[in-house]
XYZ file of C-alpha atoms in Angstrom:
109
model
C -45.572 52.676 -22.935
C -42.197 51.813 -23.790
C -41.121 52.928 -20.117
C -43.596 50.455 -18.944
C -42.503 47.375 -20.807
C -39.012 48.299 -19.560
C -40.108 47.655 -16.445
C -41.938 44.274 -17.016
C -38.782 43.395 -19.042
C -36.692 43.940 -15.732
C -38.746 41.648 -13.769
C -38.540 38.911 -16.050
C -41.850 39.265 -17.970
C -42.619 39.901 -21.642
C -44.078 42.921 -22.887
C -47.375 43.783 -22.631
C -48.241 44.204 -26.316
C -47.314 40.374 -26.784
C -50.482 39.736 -24.842
C -53.750 39.609 -26.640
C -56.137 37.606 -24.903
C -57.341 38.426 -21.320
C -59.511 36.190 -19.167
C -60.301 38.034 -15.893
C -58.451 40.888 -14.609
C -57.564 42.403 -11.079
C -56.063 45.351 -10.419
C -53.521 45.892 -7.900
C -53.649 50.240 -6.579
C -50.015 50.630 -4.562
C -49.014 53.592 -2.353
C -45.432 53.515 -1.687
C -42.482 55.557 -1.154
C -40.601 56.269 -4.127
C -37.195 55.179 -3.311
C -38.565 51.436 -2.748
C -40.784 51.312 -5.738
C -38.200 49.464 -7.721
C -37.403 46.687 -5.430
C -41.060 46.470 -4.820
C -41.899 46.498 -8.305
C -39.747 43.560 -8.764
C -40.575 41.465 -5.854
C -44.293 41.995 -6.860
C -43.766 40.771 -10.019
C -41.987 37.820 -9.323
C -44.573 36.715 -6.611
C -47.275 37.071 -8.885
C -45.190 34.959 -11.473
C -44.618 32.298 -9.109
C -48.188 32.277 -7.656
C -49.424 31.249 -11.732
C -50.630 35.052 -12.357
C -49.483 37.463 -15.242
C -48.960 41.445 -15.203
C -50.655 43.064 -18.237
C -49.820 46.252 -17.310
C -47.737 48.629 -15.093
C -48.778 52.214 -14.882
C -46.893 54.611 -12.118
C -47.672 57.963 -11.155
C -47.324 60.418 -8.003
C -48.626 59.947 -5.275
C -50.667 62.152 -2.856
C -47.707 62.720 -0.576
C -44.260 64.232 -1.046
C -41.535 61.540 -1.975
C -44.585 58.683 -2.645
C -45.904 57.103 -5.949
C -49.073 54.915 -7.099
C -48.341 51.977 -9.005
C -51.300 50.378 -10.744
C -50.894 46.901 -11.740
C -53.064 44.898 -13.608
C -53.241 41.461 -13.106
C -54.985 38.428 -16.049
C -56.395 36.411 -12.737
C -58.588 33.671 -13.552
C -61.103 32.985 -11.320
C -59.517 29.591 -10.283
C -56.479 31.488 -9.550
C -58.079 34.155 -7.030
C -57.152 32.654 -3.765
C -53.658 32.535 -4.825
C -54.068 36.535 -5.621
C -55.458 37.376 -2.436
C -52.682 35.548 -0.694
C -50.326 37.611 -2.398
C -51.980 40.624 -1.616
C -52.335 39.654 2.292
C -48.230 39.394 1.988
C -47.868 42.413 0.085
C -49.494 44.605 2.587
C -47.258 43.088 5.490
C -44.585 44.410 3.359
C -43.099 47.630 5.191
C -42.465 49.300 2.115
C -46.115 49.475 1.065
C -48.149 52.133 2.797
C -51.857 50.938 1.155
C -52.894 48.654 -1.170
C -55.920 47.995 -2.954
C -57.634 45.435 -5.180
C -60.109 46.562 -7.832
C -62.333 43.353 -9.463
C -63.651 43.551 -12.709
C -61.281 46.027 -14.610
C -62.046 46.196 -18.573
C -59.612 44.346 -20.868
């Protein structure tokens, strides 16, 4: 868990342990090249924060293709911010480093 808190701190966000109340969660499932993950993670976290959304957890695992990784971001997304969330998703799908980006609604808190 410490490694994920480090990712969040470097993106300018507080650790996931400080969050106690979750309203409505969305999970972003990202597939990208391992070499681009650091830049993408930082950009995603900053863009979501600027849109008024909060990343509550980040998990990274190996991808299906050599040199790729899967990243799972749990985002605290109240219903009134859903449009902003989908706008960010559309922008991220256009990013050259993103191979695939899916959204899973209703993630248990």
